[in-house]
mmCIF file of C-alpha atoms in Angstrom:
data_model
loop_
_atom_site.group_PDB
_atom_site.id
_atom_site.type_symbol
_atom_site.label_atom_id
_atom_site.label_comp_id
_atom_site.label_asym_id
_atom_site.label_seq_id
_atom_site.Cartn_x
_atom_site.Cartn_y
_atom_site.Cartn_z
ATOM 1 C CA MET Z 24 79.989 74.263 154.727
ATOM 2 C CA THR Z 25 79.599 75.767 151.267
ATOM 3 C CA PRO Z 26 82.501 76.702 148.996
ATOM 4 C CA LYS Z 27 81.211 80.267 148.896
ATOM 5 C CA GLU Z 28 81.497 80.647 152.650
ATOM 6 C CA HIS Z 29 84.622 78.727 153.554
ATOM 7 C CA GLY Z 30 86.482 77.302 150.550
ATOM 8 C CA PHE Z 31 88.803 74.618 151.888
ATOM 9 C CA GLY Z 32 88.592 75.933 155.423
ATOM 10 C CA PHE Z 33 92.388 75.936 155.701
ATOM 11 C CA SER Z 34 94.236 77.515 158.586
ATOM 12 C CA THR Z 35 97.350 79.564 157.846
ATOM 13 C CA ASP Z 36 99.418 76.489 158.793
ATOM 14 C CA SER Z 37 97.554 74.376 156.226
ATOM 15 C CA VAL Z 38 98.118 76.996 153.528
ATOM 16 C CA GLY Z 39 101.827 76.996 154.425
ATOM 17 C CA ILE Z 40 101.972 73.202 154.171
ATOM 18 C CA ALA Z 41 100.253 73.269 150.771
ATOM 19 C CA LEU Z 42 102.684 75.913 149.487
ATOM 20 C CA THR Z 43 105.663 73.975 150.882
ATOM 21 C CA ILE Z 44 104.506 70.848 149.048
ATOM 22 C CA SER Z 45 104.197 72.917 145.887
ATOM 23 C CA GLY Z 46 107.700 74.354 146.361
ATOM 24 C CA PHE Z 47 109.328 70.941 146.730
ATOM 25 C CA MET Z 48 107.476 69.723 143.660
ATOM 26 C CA LEU Z 49 108.772 72.720 141.711
ATOM 27 C CA LEU Z 50 112.368 71.968 142.709
ATOM 28 C CA PHE Z 51 112.005 68.334 141.651
ATOM 29 C CA PHE Z 52 110.316 69.176 138.356
ATOM 30 C CA GLN Z 53 112.740 71.948 137.359
ATOM 31 C CA GLY Z 54 115.737 69.886 138.390
ATOM 32 C CA TYR Z 55 114.856 66.637 136.670
ATOM 33 C CA CYS Z 56 111.754 66.635 134.498
ATOM 34 C CA PHE Z 57 111.976 69.862 132.493
ATOM 35 C CA THR Z 58 115.306 68.928 130.914
ATOM 36 C CA TYR Z 59 113.872 65.601 129.783
ATOM 37 C CA LEU Z 60 110.772 67.254 128.302
ATOM 38 C CA SER Z 61 112.712 70.039 126.571
ATOM 39 C CA ASN Z 62 114.989 67.473 124.944
ATOM 40 C CA ARG Z 63 111.970 65.558 123.637
ATOM 41 C CA PHE Z 64 109.731 68.404 122.464
ATOM 42 C CA GLN Z 65 110.173 71.770 120.810
ATOM 43 C CA LEU Z 66 109.620 74.702 123.141
ATOM 44 C CA THR Z 67 106.492 75.931 121.332
ATOM 45 C CA THR Z 68 105.015 72.440 121.605
ATOM 46 C CA LEU Z 69 105.763 72.341 125.334
ATOM 47 C CA PHE Z 70 104.166 75.763 125.704
ATOM 48 C CA ALA Z 71 101.003 74.693 123.869
ATOM 49 C CA ILE Z 72 100.663 71.442 125.849
ATOM 50 C CA ALA Z 73 101.187 73.172 129.199
ATOM 51 C CA ALA Z 74 98.782 76.017 128.361
ATOM 52 C CA ALA Z 75 96.075 73.520 127.372
ATOM 53 C CA GLN Z 76 96.555 71.599 130.629
ATOM 54 C CA TYR Z 77 96.235 74.828 132.591
ATOM 55 C CA TYR Z 78 92.582 75.088 131.485
ATOM 56 C CA VAL Z 79 91.793 71.754 133.101
ATOM 57 C CA LEU Z 80 93.547 72.802 136.306
ATOM 58 C CA LEU Z 81 91.675 76.111 136.453
ATOM 59 C CA ILE Z 82 88.338 74.339 136.121
ATOM 60 C CA ALA Z 83 89.218 71.561 138.580
ATOM 61 C CA PHE Z 84 90.561 73.685 141.444
ATOM 62 C CA PRO Z 85 87.339 75.330 142.692
ATOM 63 C CA SER Z 86 85.570 71.978 142.403
ATOM 64 C CA LEU Z 87 87.833 70.624 145.144
ATOM 65 C CA SER Z 88 85.956 72.797 147.644
ATOM 66 C CA TYR Z 89 82.958 70.453 147.360
ATOM 67 C CA ILE Z 90 84.938 67.715 149.122
ATOM 68 C CA ALA Z 91 86.430 70.013 151.773
ATOM 69 C CA THR Z 92 84.750 68.066 154.579
ATOM 70 C CA ASN Z 93 86.694 64.897 153.676
ATOM 71 C CA ARG Z 94 90.161 66.107 154.687
ATOM 72 C CA VAL Z 95 92.080 62.999 153.577
ATOM 73 C CA LEU Z 96 90.551 63.015 150.096
ATOM 74 C CA LEU Z 97 90.950 66.798 149.859
ATOM 75 C CA TRP Z 98 94.675 66.667 150.710
ATOM 76 C CA PHE Z 99 95.210 63.750 148.323
ATOM 77 C CA LEU Z 100 93.498 65.493 145.392
ATOM 78 C CA LEU Z 101 94.970 68.868 146.302
ATOM 79 C CA SER Z 102 98.492 67.382 146.286
ATOM 80 C CA ILE Z 103 97.893 65.925 142.821
ATOM 81 C CA HIS Z 104 96.493 69.253 141.640
ATOM 82 C CA LEU Z 105 99.429 71.185 143.116
ATOM 83 C CA PHE Z 106 101.882 68.819 141.426
ATOM 84 C CA PHE Z 107 100.358 69.340 137.988
ATOM 85 C CA ARG Z 108 99.821 73.083 138.500
ATOM 86 C CA THR Z 109 103.449 73.449 139.573
ATOM 87 C CA CYS Z 110 104.699 71.472 136.568
ATOM 88 C CA VAL Z 111 102.512 73.375 134.109
ATOM 89 C CA GLY Z 112 103.497 76.740 135.585
ATOM 90 C CA ALA Z 113 107.172 75.814 135.498
ATOM 91 C CA VAL Z 114 106.953 74.786 131.851
ATOM 92 C CA LEU Z 115 105.128 77.973 130.834
ATOM 93 C CA PHE Z 116 107.439 80.287 132.751
ATOM 94 C CA THR Z 117 110.654 78.519 131.745
ATOM 95 C CA VAL Z 118 109.767 78.221 128.055
ATOM 96 C CA ILE Z 119 108.889 81.910 127.856
ATOM 97 C CA PHE Z 120 112.169 82.992 129.441
ATOM 98 C CA ILE Z 121 114.284 80.573 127.386
ATOM 99 C CA GLN Z 122 112.746 81.943 124.213
ATOM 100 C CA ILE Z 123 113.208 85.526 125.379
ATOM 101 C CA ALA Z 124 116.877 84.846 126.117
ATOM 102 C CA LYS Z 125 117.446 83.071 122.810
ATOM 103 C CA SER Z 126 115.623 85.657 120.693
ATOM 104 C CA CYS Z 127 117.979 88.574 121.273
ATOM 105 C CA PRO Z 128 121.642 89.186 120.480
ATOM 106 C CA THR Z 129 124.059 88.216 123.228
ATOM 107 C CA GLU Z 130 125.112 91.800 123.906
ATOM 108 C CA TYR Z 131 121.506 92.776 124.781
ATOM 109 C CA ARG Z 132 120.551 89.627 126.657
ATOM 110 C CA GLY Z 133 121.057 91.135 130.128
ATOM 111 C CA VAL Z 134 118.872 94.143 129.382
ATOM 112 C CA VAL Z 135 116.168 92.039 127.719
ATOM 113 C CA ASN Z 136 116.132 89.491 130.561
ATOM 114 C CA GLY Z 137 116.034 92.293 133.132
ATOM 115 C CA PHE Z 138 113.113 93.940 131.354
ATOM 116 C CA ALA Z 139 111.275 90.605 131.043
ATOM 117 C CA GLN Z 140 111.827 89.800 134.725
ATOM 118 C CA SER Z 141 110.602 93.286 135.666
ATOM 119 C CA LEU Z 142 107.403 92.769 133.670
ATOM 120 C CA ALA Z 143 106.943 89.374 135.323
ATOM 121 C CA ALA Z 144 107.406 90.985 138.743
ATOM 122 C CA LEU Z 145 104.868 93.670 137.827
ATOM 123 C CA GLY Z 146 102.420 90.920 136.900
ATOM 124 C CA ARG Z 147 103.053 89.168 140.219
ATOM 125 C CA THR Z 148 102.428 92.496 141.968
ATOM 126 C CA ILE Z 149 99.177 93.349 140.189
ATOM 127 C CA SER Z 150 97.711 89.835 140.016
ATOM 128 C CA PRO Z 151 96.981 89.355 143.750
ATOM 129 C CA LEU Z 152 95.292 92.750 143.885
ATOM 130 C CA LEU Z 153 93.139 92.006 140.843
ATOM 131 C CA GLY Z 154 92.455 88.433 141.987
ATOM 132 C CA GLY Z 155 91.472 89.581 145.487
ATOM 133 C CA TRP Z 156 89.134 92.209 144.085
ATOM 134 C CA VAL Z 157 87.467 89.710 141.720
ATOM 135 C CA TRP Z 158 87.220 87.207 144.590
ATOM 136 C CA ASN Z 159 85.471 89.805 146.783
ATOM 137 C CA VAL Z 160 83.054 90.648 143.978
ATOM 138 C CA SER Z 161 82.311 86.957 143.429
ATOM 139 C CA LEU Z 162 81.483 86.491 147.126
ATOM 140 C CA GLN Z 163 78.887 89.262 146.911
ATOM 141 C CA ILE Z 164 77.047 87.637 143.992
ATOM 142 C CA ASP Z 165 74.236 85.329 145.043
ATOM 143 C CA HIS Z 166 74.735 82.473 142.596
ATOM 144 C CA PRO Z 167 75.688 78.826 143.243
ATOM 145 C CA LEU Z 168 78.706 79.090 140.922
ATOM 146 C CA SER Z 169 79.864 82.582 141.909
ATOM 147 C CA HIS Z 170 83.088 81.163 143.376
ATOM 148 C CA TYR Z 171 84.066 80.266 139.799
ATOM 149 C CA LEU Z 172 84.191 83.946 138.719
ATOM 150 C CA VAL Z 173 87.880 84.412 139.544
ATOM 151 C CA PHE Z 174 88.680 81.187 137.695
ATOM 152 C CA ILE Z 175 86.649 82.301 134.675
ATOM 153 C CA LEU Z 176 88.759 85.477 134.623
ATOM 154 C CA MET Z 177 91.906 83.336 134.858
ATOM 155 C CA ILE Z 178 90.680 81.177 131.955
ATOM 156 C CA PHE Z 179 90.169 84.334 129.894
ATOM 157 C CA LEU Z 180 93.664 85.593 130.771
ATOM 158 C CA ASN Z 181 95.108 82.145 130.001
ATOM 159 C CA THR Z 182 93.448 82.296 126.580
ATOM 160 C CA VAL Z 183 95.026 85.699 125.897
ATOM 161 C CA MET Z 184 98.401 84.384 127.092
ATOM 162 C CA CYS Z 185 98.152 81.240 124.939
ATOM 163 C CA TRP Z 186 97.152 83.108 121.835
ATOM 164 C CA GLY Z 187 99.665 85.916 122.290
ATOM 165 C CA GLY Z 188 102.503 83.712 123.457
ATOM 166 C CA TYR Z 189 102.069 81.202 120.671
ATOM 167 C CA ARG Z 190 101.784 83.946 118.023
ATOM 168 C CA VAL Z 191 104.978 85.595 119.242
ATOM 169 C CA ALA Z 192 106.788 82.245 119.476
ATOM 170 C CA CYS Z 193 105.868 81.438 115.874
ATOM 171 C CA LEU Z 194 107.455 84.713 114.740
ATOM 172 C CA LEU Z 195 110.784 83.874 116.374
ATOM 173 C CA PRO Z 196 113.610 82.198 114.459
ATOM 174 C CA ALA Z 197 113.612 78.408 114.517
ATOM 175 C CA THR Z 198 116.807 78.449 116.589
ATOM 176 C CA THR Z 199 114.810 79.684 119.604
ATOM 177 C CA ASN Z 200 112.564 76.625 119.566
ATOM 178 C CA ALA Z 201 115.004 74.082 120.987
ATOM 179 C CA VAL Z 202 117.110 73.868 124.096
ATOM 180 C CA GLU Z 203 120.748 73.069 123.524
ATOM 181 C CA VAL Z 204 122.175 70.518 125.862
ATOM 182 C CA ASN Z 205 125.698 71.425 126.845
ATOM 183 C CA THR Z 206 127.850 68.364 127.131
ATOM 184 C CA ARG Z 207 131.472 68.570 128.088
ATOM 185 C CA HIS Z 208 133.841 65.828 127.135
ATOM 186 C CA THR Z 209 137.163 65.388 128.806
ATOM 187 C CA GLU Z 210 139.811 63.802 126.684
ATOM 188 C CA LEU Z 211 142.223 61.531 128.434
ATOM 189 C CA SER Z 212 145.749 61.860 127.151
#
């Protein structure tokens, strides 16, 4: 079985299990870990660290197909990969939207957030189409590493996102670079 022909060889049930694992990891990370990280690091620092880690994940993912015949090892490594990919994606997405929300006046925040969410939804609409097309093209190329083509495109897009996102974040006021922790104290009388 070659990666070009079969990838992981997952059934639809296996894909569902992998996505379910990823979803639970996202809930755990967003609920517990992101707050800790955002209290320790500035948002632009978190963005830069997560974007750099995304490169490693993009390179590592297609390499997992070489061990697809060893199902136990594949699921073990895939679970680790999904955990880190979920964490990195959550950091990138959350940091961007926190900075968007904090960079505009309160009276325009709803419109700005709505516009940002609409652009994100447009990206999630176009990306599968573009990714599927690039994947089909890569399967038609007779080269041992052709299954990396879609990941090379993703690395390029990640580079554009890192450069653009970091440049924009550096232009924002310093007040957008930290997350305020709301603490409520109850006075006993």
